[in-house]
């Protein structure tokens, strides 16, 4: 497991439902409804979160959806604004990728939708853009 920055504890598993909604909302990611989050929070293949030891606040998180064999999708990369640019995002991503490396046979395919704030972080970990060969496409059901 990756080493978190001093003052933070890296925990296996997702944060609580309230912490999850807080992290998504305050980091600027679209928040799901409470019902959606409650149904989906424990459904990921892997998840970690980081707790700020002094305040007890869940300051960062990330999850992986995956088939356990070769296909993995990283979601919910979020760090509270006041805890950003301290290496938390890097620690979360390192932990998630280590988990995939440990559990999956060699050659796993890992992808994500890279919003601007995380793109340099992902590139440092080896992610490359899939366009123009493959474009991310999405559908929101009514
Ligand atoms: C993307 C996100 C998770 C990154 O989290 P983070 O904790 O800030 O990430 P890190 O601290 O590991 O790295 C971010 C930057 O801080 C720098 N940094 C890390 N530790 C630092 C330190 N101690 N001092 C100064 N800078 C530092 C990194 O080098 C990096 O710089 P770069 O982006 O210019 O390359 C966070 O910005 C976020 O939640 N954004 C809003 C939600 C979002 O867009 N999520 C991504 C969806 S794809």
Short mmCIF file of C-alpha atoms in Angstrom, two decimals, residues 54-101:
data_model
loop_
_atom_site.label_atom_id
_atom_site.label_comp_id
_atom_site.label_asym_id
_atom_site.label_seq_id
_atom_site.Cartn_x
_atom_site.Cartn_y
_atom_site.Cartn_z
CA UNK A 54 -6.02 15.83 13.47
CA UNK A 55 -9.63 16.52 12.47
CA UNK A 56 -10.87 13.02 11.70
CA UNK A 57 -12.21 14.30 8.38
CA UNK A 58 -12.28 12.04 5.31
CA UNK A 59 -10.09 14.22 3.10
CA UNK A 60 -9.69 12.10 -0.02
CA UNK A 61 -10.93 8.97 -1.76
CA UNK A 62 -10.93 6.88 -4.90
CA UNK A 63 -12.69 3.73 -6.07
CA UNK A 64 -12.26 1.11 -8.79
CA UNK A 65 -14.98 -0.68 -10.72
CA UNK A 66 -13.61 -3.87 -12.16
CA UNK A 67 -14.13 -7.45 -13.24
CA UNK A 68 -11.22 -8.67 -11.13
CA UNK A 69 -9.46 -10.06 -14.16
CA UNK A 70 -8.44 -7.55 -16.74
CA UNK A 71 -10.78 -4.53 -16.97
CA UNK A 72 -10.75 -1.78 -14.35
CA UNK A 73 -12.28 1.71 -14.27
CA UNK A 74 -11.11 4.29 -11.75
CA UNK A 75 -13.82 6.58 -10.36
CA UNK A 76 -14.47 9.04 -7.52
CA UNK A 77 -10.97 10.52 -7.37
CA UNK A 78 -11.67 13.42 -5.00
CA UNK A 79 -9.78 15.42 -2.39
CA UNK A 80 -11.35 18.21 -0.30
CA UNK A 81 -10.12 21.59 -1.62
CA UNK A 82 -8.27 22.54 1.58
CA UNK A 83 -6.33 19.25 1.47
CA UNK A 84 -5.39 19.37 -2.23
CA UNK A 85 -1.83 19.70 -3.57
CA UNK A 86 -0.33 17.78 -0.66
CA UNK A 87 0.03 14.42 -2.39
CA UNK A 88 -3.27 12.87 -1.30
CA UNK A 89 -4.50 12.26 -4.84
CA UNK A 90 -1.19 10.61 -5.65
CA UNK A 91 -1.42 8.36 -2.57
CA UNK A 92 -4.98 7.30 -3.45
CA UNK A 93 -4.13 6.51 -7.07
CA UNK A 94 -0.97 4.64 -6.09
CA UNK A 95 -2.94 2.52 -3.61
CA UNK A 96 -5.65 1.68 -6.17
CA UNK A 97 -3.12 0.76 -8.87
CA UNK A 98 -1.12 -1.35 -6.37
CA UNK A 99 -4.30 -3.23 -5.50
CA UNK A 100 -4.97 -3.98 -9.17
CA UNK A 101 -1.34 -5.05 -9.73
#
